[in-house]
Amino acid sequence: MFPTEHFLYLGALLFSSGLIVVIVKKNMIMVLLGIELMLNASNLNLVAFNQLHPGSVAGQMFALFVIIVAVCEAAVGLAIIIQVYRYYQTSVPDEVSELNG
Amino acid sequence: MIASYVFYLFEAVAAISAISLIFIRNVFYGALLLIICLLALAGIFVLAFAEFIAVTQILVYAGGILVVILFGIMLTTKISGKPLVVEHNNKFSATLTGVTFFALLIYALSKESFINTPSVASQENFNNLQLIGIGLMSDFVLPFEIAGVLLLIALVGASVVASSVKSKNT
Amino acid sequence: MEDIQSYEATYFTTCLVAAVALPLISFFLSFAISEKYSWIVSFSAPFLLLLSTVAAGFVFYAVWNHEPVNIQWHWFTCAGYTFTAGVLLNNIAALMLLLVTFISFIVHSYSTAYMAGDPDFRQYFAMLGFFTFSMLGIVVVDNLLLIFIFWELVGFSSYMLIGHWREKPEAAEAAKRAFLINRAGDIGFLIGLMILWANTGSFNLTDIDSLSGYSSWMTAASLCVFCGVMGKSAQFPLFSWLPDAMEGPTPVSALIHAATMVAAGIFLLARVYSLFTPPALDVVIIIGTLTALAGALSALVQFDLKKILAYSTISQLGLMVVAIGAGAPQAAMLHLFTHAFFKACLFLGAGSVIHSLHQAQHQSNTALDVQDIRNLGGLQKKLPFTFIIFLLSGAALAGVPLFTGFLSKDAILNSLMAWKGSDLSWRWLIFASAFLVSFITVLYTFRLIWSVFKGEEKVTASLSIEEPPVAMRVPMAILAATSCWLFVSWNPFDFSGWIYNGLTSVKHFHFTFIALVSAAWIVVALIVAYRIRERSFKSAVLLNGFYLDRVYRWLIESPAFQLALFTNKVDKKWIDGVLHTSAYLQLIAAHVTGWFDRVLVDGAVDGAAGLTKGIGSFARSFQSGKIQLYIFWAVFTIIIFIIWTLL
């Protein structure tokens, strides 16, 4: 009912913002937040395109599964962050750079 | 009419909260901003005839993940009483990349035109939820089951990874 | 060699070889005998020379008035030219052979007594033998190259003999000067040889004898050869060495500077006479006249006994050269022959005076210069034998009739008479000066004998002077006997006796009235000499030999010294400067290359390594371990990919 471009433009904005957040922030939790924002932007895109196909729920299914996977990934990611924090005593990603060359 | 205003309102909230997430330095405030953004997104989902996704979003995302993230924030800060404020780095390159990416997407999208057919969901008898339920058990049963297994694995894995029990090897 | 049969040929060859080689054996023997047995030398050396004289006598007998003996051997080839060595014995050579060996024998016997007690006794006799050998070499060989070799050997032996008492600086100086002036003349000799070779391709005397005609190269060659003669026979201006050579022992002066070495030049002129052209002969006669006059005038003012005799020798040599120039080499050879005997006798007599006075000095421990005639006088009573010797040979020198000197001078005057021609020209001047020279000869001879033997004794009155030993008196007596006219010809007024007729006659002339005129001239001169016997002549120029030594020093020594200093400076400043500069340049070049190597070459290598390191570091910087940068670069690449596909 609403023009699809709105959804898509908003999705693009959210995705770019999430990208910027991921690169800019000096805290691993903030990076995680950025990643969640990007995932939500892709969800929005999926739902928007689902509008264009009446009678099909594939888009919504896809979005559902994206949410589930995001949950798993956030859980494991947080576990890792906590473990890294315990070891390195820091939550700044730049300081965890032992794998450098 | 009112729907379009509501739509634009939700859109604005989502956009503003996303953009302000870039500039927020307080991690806690950032997480809260993300909750706002997610809730606004849920509203947009509703207006896009995807009620199930909207509710799932609120329940799982905003109520589950973000709460867990808040717990994570609390666990990864030193107890000092001061709010957790973070710096920014790579500002120039991030801005450049983000703006360029956004411009590219806008450009690509502007080239396309989307035919807006009236959605079947605007009919009276359209039952979206029933379709989703039937679909989960018939067309999408495999990804559904796998998603269940995945959740199990993630649960176990997260517990193991985050445990503080020292093993004999380390 | 056709007339001599094989037995006689062998006998002849043996005598020739013995005559020439025995003095050389005496030389080696005298050096080989050790110090302990040095008394042997005083017997061996004269004996060997006696054998040599006898052999020379046999050779003379075989060659005189027979065919000349000319034997040649192949010597060496060089660049296609063949050089031969050989002997040419004609009348002149045979005469000289006998003369040289005989006088050398006389001097050897005399020296056994004169040089007794001298520390370098053996070396003296060795060098006398070597000198005789070299002189005989000049006499017998048949080509100019060999003559030149023996010429130089004679010069060397005279150097050794003059400088016999080498601790005396004057003797060493005199020996050096004699040798150098000889060498200066020999430069001309060598150039003459070169001109001769370039034009005829041969040095042989027989080839020179067959020269005919008159060309400019012959004039040049003959004048250059005459340069050598000027040096050896003490002609003007190369005569200043002869008075200085009196520093040597007196027997040496008798042998070398009276009889033989100085006569070698005259002998050479007679041998190569065919080379001389009329213009060359004019030059020769002018120089001869100058020498004769210079020598005679200098002899008049000298005070040293031996120097008077030296200048007298110069004057007589000038007369011989005049005879050559007048076209009469046989007259010159006759005068050479007679002069050898009476001059040697005079020198030996002077030696006996000096020897006796030295002996007397040693016994009474007084110091006086025995050679200065102002210190001598009235020695007739104490040295009667020596006085008679001096009288006889002095008369021969002065040209008193009935003596040999008169005959040989007569021959020279006759040749001049024929040469001057009947027209009045400069030649009459030469003729007149020859008479003047014979006049002055009488004067200085009279002065010499009078001041030494007559008058009152001055400083020597207190000394007890004795006659010299027998070994010295017998040789003098033999030589004095040869001053008698019978030695040369039967007729005391005719010089064409056996010697003159035996020598090669180019022209034959005889003016009898010359003999009478010169006899009268001599008597006049004797009267004048007696009148002025108490007067003494003084002249600084004549006394110092016309200051020729100073002229040489100014002309040659100083410029040569300046040149040496200049070249030394050039060498030090420029050549060493060039060397130093090149060394510095090399050093600079080394530094530059070092800099080049260090900065550029090593820099290039280091640069390459640094570039690699930089690139590596740059590439490495992408792997910083920072997750957000990884994400950034990934997105960056994706953007580029999108742009590329989209646009």
PDB file of N, CA and C in Angstrom, chain C residues 58-121:
ATOM      1  N   PHE C  58     163.821  -7.498 -35.329  1.00  0.00           N
ATOM      2  CA  PHE C  58     163.690  -8.498 -36.386  1.00  0.00           C
ATOM      3  C   PHE C  58     162.585  -8.131 -37.350  1.00  0.00           C
ATOM      4  N   VAL C  59     161.452  -7.664 -36.790  1.00  0.00           N
ATOM      5  CA  VAL C  59     160.331  -7.274 -37.648  1.00  0.00           C
ATOM      6  C   VAL C  59     160.756  -6.130 -38.554  1.00  0.00           C
ATOM      7  N   PHE C  60     161.453  -5.166 -37.984  1.00  0.00           N
ATOM      8  CA  PHE C  60     161.922  -4.015 -38.747  1.00  0.00           C
ATOM      9  C   PHE C  60     162.810  -4.469 -39.895  1.00  0.00           C
ATOM     10  N   TYR C  61     163.702  -5.374 -39.566  1.00  0.00           N
ATOM     11  CA  TYR C  61     164.615  -5.860 -40.600  1.00  0.00           C
ATOM     12  C   TYR C  61     163.850  -6.547 -41.721  1.00  0.00           C
ATOM     13  N   ALA C  62     162.756  -7.278 -41.337  1.00  0.00           N
ATOM     14  CA  ALA C  62     162.015  -8.008 -42.362  1.00  0.00           C
ATOM     15  C   ALA C  62     161.174  -7.071 -43.224  1.00  0.00           C
ATOM     16  N   VAL C  63     160.713  -5.966 -42.642  1.00  0.00           N
ATOM     17  CA  VAL C  63     159.751  -5.135 -43.362  1.00  0.00           C
ATOM     18  C   VAL C  63     160.399  -3.953 -44.075  1.00  0.00           C
ATOM     19  N   TRP C  64     161.528  -3.433 -43.543  1.00  0.00           N
ATOM     20  CA  TRP C  64     162.080  -2.195 -44.051  1.00  0.00           C
ATOM     21  C   TRP C  64     162.487  -2.346 -45.515  1.00  0.00           C
ATOM     22  N   ASN C  65     161.879  -1.437 -46.343  1.00  0.00           N
ATOM     23  CA  ASN C  65     162.151  -1.413 -47.772  1.00  0.00           C
ATOM     24  C   ASN C  65     161.754  -2.693 -48.481  1.00  0.00           C
ATOM     25  N   HIS C  66     160.871  -3.507 -47.835  1.00  0.00           N
ATOM     26  CA  HIS C  66     160.283  -4.627 -48.553  1.00  0.00           C
ATOM     27  C   HIS C  66     158.820  -4.319 -48.777  1.00  0.00           C
ATOM     28  N   GLU C  67     158.101  -5.329 -49.263  1.00  0.00           N
ATOM     29  CA  GLU C  67     156.668  -5.137 -49.452  1.00  0.00           C
ATOM     30  C   GLU C  67     155.987  -4.929 -48.104  1.00  0.00           C
ATOM     31  N   PRO C  68     155.031  -4.057 -48.051  1.00  0.00           N
ATOM     32  CA  PRO C  68     154.313  -3.925 -46.767  1.00  0.00           C
ATOM     33  C   PRO C  68     153.547  -5.195 -46.438  1.00  0.00           C
ATOM     34  N   VAL C  69     153.507  -5.525 -45.160  1.00  0.00           N
ATOM     35  CA  VAL C  69     152.824  -6.734 -44.720  1.00  0.00           C
ATOM     36  C   VAL C  69     151.410  -6.347 -44.287  1.00  0.00           C
ATOM     37  N   ASN C  70     150.453  -6.961 -44.926  1.00  0.00           N
ATOM     38  CA  ASN C  70     149.059  -6.632 -44.580  1.00  0.00           C
ATOM     39  C   ASN C  70     148.278  -7.919 -44.374  1.00  0.00           C
ATOM     40  N   ILE C  71     148.018  -8.256 -43.109  1.00  0.00           N
ATOM     41  CA  ILE C  71     147.273  -9.483 -42.802  1.00  0.00           C
ATOM     42  C   ILE C  71     145.940  -9.059 -42.189  1.00  0.00           C
ATOM     43  N   GLN C  72     144.876  -9.687 -42.663  1.00  0.00           N
ATOM     44  CA  GLN C  72     143.563  -9.318 -42.115  1.00  0.00           C
ATOM     45  C   GLN C  72     142.835 -10.564 -41.663  1.00  0.00           C
ATOM     46  N   TRP C  73     142.114 -10.418 -40.530  1.00  0.00           N
ATOM     47  CA  TRP C  73     141.232 -11.481 -40.061  1.00  0.00           C
ATOM     48  C   TRP C  73     139.840 -10.919 -39.971  1.00  0.00           C
ATOM     49  N   HIS C  74     138.892 -11.840 -40.126  1.00  0.00           N
ATOM     50  CA  HIS C  74     137.493 -11.443 -39.995  1.00  0.00           C
ATOM     51  C   HIS C  74     137.179 -11.202 -38.509  1.00  0.00           C
ATOM     52  N   TRP C  75     136.651 -10.037 -38.198  1.00  0.00           N
ATOM     53  CA  TRP C  75     136.433  -9.675 -36.773  1.00  0.00           C
ATOM     54  C   TRP C  75     134.986  -9.946 -36.367  1.00  0.00           C
ATOM     55  N   PHE C  76     134.031  -9.196 -36.962  1.00  0.00           N
ATOM     56  CA  PHE C  76     132.625  -9.481 -36.702  1.00  0.00           C
ATOM     57  C   PHE C  76     131.801  -8.871 -37.820  1.00  0.00           C
ATOM     58  N   THR C  77     130.577  -9.359 -37.954  1.00  0.00           N
ATOM     59  CA  THR C  77     129.645  -8.769 -38.912  1.00  0.00           C
ATOM     60  C   THR C  77     128.490  -8.163 -38.140  1.00  0.00           C
ATOM     61  N   CYS C  78     128.046  -7.048 -38.646  1.00  0.00           N
ATOM     62  CA  CYS C  78     126.968  -6.375 -37.956  1.00  0.00           C
ATOM     63  C   CYS C  78     126.087  -5.724 -38.997  1.00  0.00           C
ATOM     64  N   ALA C  79     124.848  -6.153 -39.073  1.00  0.00           N
ATOM     65  CA  ALA C  79     123.874  -5.570 -39.999  1.00  0.00           C
ATOM     66  C   ALA C  79     124.368  -5.583 -41.438  1.00  0.00           C
ATOM     67  N   GLY C  80     124.979  -6.677 -41.799  1.00  0.00           N
ATOM     68  CA  GLY C  80     125.402  -6.801 -43.196  1.00  0.00           C
ATOM     69  C   GLY C  80     126.761  -6.221 -43.485  1.00  0.00           C
ATOM     70  N   TYR C  81     127.352  -5.532 -42.524  1.00  0.00           N
ATOM     71  CA  TYR C  81     128.700  -4.991 -42.735  1.00  0.00           C
ATOM     72  C   TYR C  81     129.710  -5.890 -42.047  1.00  0.00           C
ATOM     73  N   THR C  82     130.790  -6.182 -42.736  1.00  0.00           N
ATOM     74  CA  THR C  82     131.824  -7.036 -42.164  1.00  0.00           C
ATOM     75  C   THR C  82     132.981  -6.161 -41.714  1.00  0.00           C
ATOM     76  N   PHE C  83     133.417  -6.374 -40.484  1.00  0.00           N
ATOM     77  CA  PHE C  83     134.565  -5.630 -39.968  1.00  0.00           C
ATOM     78  C   PHE C  83     135.729  -6.587 -39.846  1.00  0.00           C
ATOM     79  N   THR C  84     136.876  -6.141 -40.331  1.00  0.00           N
ATOM     80  CA  THR C  84     138.068  -6.981 -40.227  1.00  0.00           C
ATOM     81  C   THR C  84     139.038  -6.332 -39.266  1.00  0.00           C
ATOM     82  N   ALA C  85     139.848  -7.176 -38.660  1.00  0.00           N
ATOM     83  CA  ALA C  85     140.939  -6.683 -37.840  1.00  0.00           C
ATOM     84  C   ALA C  85     142.212  -7.205 -38.461  1.00  0.00           C
ATOM     85  N   GLY C  86     143.233  -6.381 -38.450  1.00  0.00           N
ATOM     86  CA  GLY C  86     144.460  -6.873 -39.071  1.00  0.00           C
ATOM     87  C   GLY C  86     145.624  -5.964 -38.791  1.00  0.00           C
ATOM     88  N   VAL C  87     146.776  -6.304 -39.345  1.00  0.00           N
ATOM     89  CA  VAL C  87     147.978  -5.494 -39.188  1.00  0.00           C
ATOM     90  C   VAL C  87     148.430  -4.996 -40.555  1.00  0.00           C
ATOM     91  N   LEU C  88     148.949  -3.771 -40.537  1.00  0.00           N
ATOM     92  CA  LEU C  88     149.538  -3.208 -41.747  1.00  0.00           C
ATOM     93  C   LEU C  88     150.918  -2.724 -41.364  1.00  0.00           C
ATOM     94  N   LEU C  89     151.946  -3.400 -41.853  1.00  0.00           N
ATOM     95  CA  LEU C  89     153.309  -3.016 -41.511  1.00  0.00           C
ATOM     96  C   LEU C  89     154.007  -2.524 -42.752  1.00  0.00           C
ATOM     97  N   ASN C  90     154.056  -1.168 -42.861  1.00  0.00           N
ATOM     98  CA  ASN C  90     154.933  -0.636 -43.885  1.00  0.00           C
ATOM     99  C   ASN C  90     156.105   0.044 -43.175  1.00  0.00           C
ATOM    100  N   ASN C  91     156.866   0.849 -43.926  1.00  0.00           N
ATOM    101  CA  ASN C  91     158.100   1.405 -43.362  1.00  0.00           C
ATOM    102  C   ASN C  91     157.830   2.229 -42.115  1.00  0.00           C
ATOM    103  N   ILE C  92     156.794   3.069 -42.212  1.00  0.00           N
ATOM    104  CA  ILE C  92     156.509   3.945 -41.076  1.00  0.00           C
ATOM    105  C   ILE C  92     156.203   3.122 -39.831  1.00  0.00           C
ATOM    106  N   ALA C  93     155.352   2.107 -40.025  1.00  0.00           N
ATOM    107  CA  ALA C  93     154.942   1.316 -38.869  1.00  0.00           C
ATOM    108  C   ALA C  93     156.116   0.581 -38.265  1.00  0.00           C
ATOM    109  N   ALA C  94     156.982   0.030 -39.129  1.00  0.00           N
ATOM    110  CA  ALA C  94     158.133  -0.720 -38.602  1.00  0.00           C
ATOM    111  C   ALA C  94     159.060   0.216 -37.843  1.00  0.00           C
ATOM    112  N   LEU C  95     159.249   1.409 -38.388  1.00  0.00           N
ATOM    113  CA  LEU C  95     160.112   2.382 -37.721  1.00  0.00           C
ATOM    114  C   LEU C  95     159.573   2.734 -36.342  1.00  0.00           C
ATOM    115  N   MET C  96     158.239   3.006 -36.307  1.00  0.00           N
ATOM    116  CA  MET C  96     157.618   3.361 -35.029  1.00  0.00           C
ATOM    117  C   MET C  96     157.674   2.211 -34.053  1.00  0.00           C
ATOM    118  N   LEU C  97     157.507   0.995 -34.567  1.00  0.00           N
ATOM    119  CA  LEU C  97     157.553  -0.186 -33.706  1.00  0.00           C
ATOM    120  C   LEU C  97     158.888  -0.239 -32.979  1.00  0.00           C
ATOM    121  N   LEU C  98     159.952  -0.087 -33.753  1.00  0.00           N
ATOM    122  CA  LEU C  98     161.277  -0.152 -33.154  1.00  0.00           C
ATOM    123  C   LEU C  98     161.494   1.009 -32.188  1.00  0.00           C
ATOM    124  N   LEU C  99     161.049   2.192 -32.606  1.00  0.00           N
ATOM    125  CA  LEU C  99     161.234   3.379 -31.779  1.00  0.00           C
ATOM    126  C   LEU C  99     160.561   3.219 -30.425  1.00  0.00           C
ATOM    127  N   VAL C 100     159.288   2.795 -30.471  1.00  0.00           N
ATOM    128  CA  VAL C 100     158.508   2.723 -29.235  1.00  0.00           C
ATOM    129  C   VAL C 100     159.084   1.678 -28.290  1.00  0.00           C
ATOM    130  N   THR C 101     159.390   0.518 -28.810  1.00  0.00           N
ATOM    131  CA  THR C 101     159.902  -0.530 -27.921  1.00  0.00           C
ATOM    132  C   THR C 101     161.253  -0.142 -27.352  1.00  0.00           C
ATOM    133  N   PHE C 102     162.094   0.481 -28.189  1.00  0.00           N
ATOM    134  CA  PHE C 102     163.431   0.817 -27.713  1.00  0.00           C
ATOM    135  C   PHE C 102     163.370   1.862 -26.605  1.00  0.00           C
ATOM    136  N   ILE C 103     162.620   2.932 -26.863  1.00  0.00           N
ATOM    137  CA  ILE C 103     162.555   3.983 -25.845  1.00  0.00           C
ATOM    138  C   ILE C 103     161.849   3.475 -24.589  1.00  0.00           C
ATOM    139  N   SER C 104     160.866   2.614 -24.779  1.00  0.00           N
ATOM    140  CA  SER C 104     160.202   2.052 -23.609  1.00  0.00           C
ATOM    141  C   SER C 104     161.173   1.214 -22.793  1.00  0.00           C
ATOM    142  N   PHE C 105     162.014   0.466 -23.465  1.00  0.00           N
ATOM    143  CA  PHE C 105     163.016  -0.326 -22.750  1.00  0.00           C
ATOM    144  C   PHE C 105     163.975   0.581 -21.978  1.00  0.00           C
ATOM    145  N   ILE C 106     164.433   1.664 -22.656  1.00  0.00           N
ATOM    146  CA  ILE C 106     165.335   2.600 -21.985  1.00  0.00           C
ATOM    147  C   ILE C 106     164.682   3.160 -20.724  1.00  0.00           C
ATOM    148  N   VAL C 107     163.431   3.572 -20.873  1.00  0.00           N
ATOM    149  CA  VAL C 107     162.725   4.174 -19.727  1.00  0.00           C
ATOM    150  C   VAL C 107     162.501   3.150 -18.621  1.00  0.00           C
ATOM    151  N   HIS C 108     162.201   1.913 -18.995  1.00  0.00           N
ATOM    152  CA  HIS C 108     162.047   0.863 -17.975  1.00  0.00           C
ATOM    153  C   HIS C 108     163.317   0.714 -17.159  1.00  0.00           C
ATOM    154  N   SER C 109     164.470   0.647 -17.857  1.00  0.00           N
ATOM    155  CA  SER C 109     165.721   0.455 -17.127  1.00  0.00           C
ATOM    156  C   SER C 109     166.000   1.643 -16.233  1.00  0.00           C
ATOM    157  N   TYR C 110     165.754   2.838 -16.780  1.00  0.00           N
ATOM    158  CA  TYR C 110     165.967   4.054 -15.996  1.00  0.00           C
ATOM    159  C   TYR C 110     165.082   4.065 -14.755  1.00  0.00           C
ATOM    160  N   SER C 111     163.817   3.614 -14.924  1.00  0.00           N
ATOM    161  CA  SER C 111     162.874   3.695 -13.814  1.00  0.00           C
ATOM    162  C   SER C 111     163.211   2.746 -12.686  1.00  0.00           C
ATOM    163  N   THR C 112     163.952   1.669 -12.973  1.00  0.00           N
ATOM    164  CA  THR C 112     164.255   0.746 -11.880  1.00  0.00           C
ATOM    165  C   THR C 112     165.022   1.472 -10.784  1.00  0.00           C
ATOM    166  N   ALA C 113     165.858   2.441 -11.212  1.00  0.00           N
ATOM    167  CA  ALA C 113     166.585   3.208 -10.201  1.00  0.00           C
ATOM    168  C   ALA C 113     165.809   4.430  -9.748  1.00  0.00           C
ATOM    169  N   TYR C 114     165.132   5.101 -10.670  1.00  0.00           N
ATOM    170  CA  TYR C 114     164.431   6.333 -10.314  1.00  0.00           C
ATOM    171  C   TYR C 114     163.290   6.071  -9.339  1.00  0.00           C
ATOM    172  N   MET C 115     162.510   4.996  -9.598  1.00  0.00           N
ATOM    173  CA  MET C 115     161.328   4.728  -8.777  1.00  0.00           C
ATOM    174  C   MET C 115     161.608   3.744  -7.662  1.00  0.00           C
ATOM    175  N   ALA C 116     162.894   3.490  -7.363  1.00  0.00           N
ATOM    176  CA  ALA C 116     163.191   2.546  -6.283  1.00  0.00           C
ATOM    177  C   ALA C 116     162.701   3.129  -4.964  1.00  0.00           C
ATOM    178  N   GLY C 117     162.005   2.319  -4.195  1.00  0.00           N
ATOM    179  CA  GLY C 117     161.500   2.793  -2.914  1.00  0.00           C
ATOM    180  C   GLY C 117     160.099   3.379  -3.006  1.00  0.00           C
ATOM    181  N   ASP C 118     159.584   3.467  -4.185  1.00  0.00           N
ATOM    182  CA  ASP C 118     158.218   3.988  -4.316  1.00  0.00           C
ATOM    183  C   ASP C 118     157.224   2.893  -3.897  1.00  0.00           C
ATOM    184  N   PRO C 119     156.217   3.224  -3.115  1.00  0.00           N
ATOM    185  CA  PRO C 119     155.300   2.168  -2.647  1.00  0.00           C
ATOM    186  C   PRO C 119     154.490   1.513  -3.764  1.00  0.00           C
ATOM    187  N   ASP C 120     154.193   2.242  -4.840  1.00  0.00           N
ATOM    188  CA  ASP C 120     153.395   1.658  -5.924  1.00  0.00           C
ATOM    189  C   ASP C 120     154.271   1.230  -7.078  1.00  0.00           C
ATOM    190  N   PHE C 121     155.394   0.619  -6.724  1.00  0.00           N
ATOM    191  CA  PHE C 121     156.412   0.242  -7.688  1.00  0.00           C
ATOM    192  C   PHE C 121     155.850  -0.675  -8.781  1.00  0.00           C
TER     193      PHE C 121
END
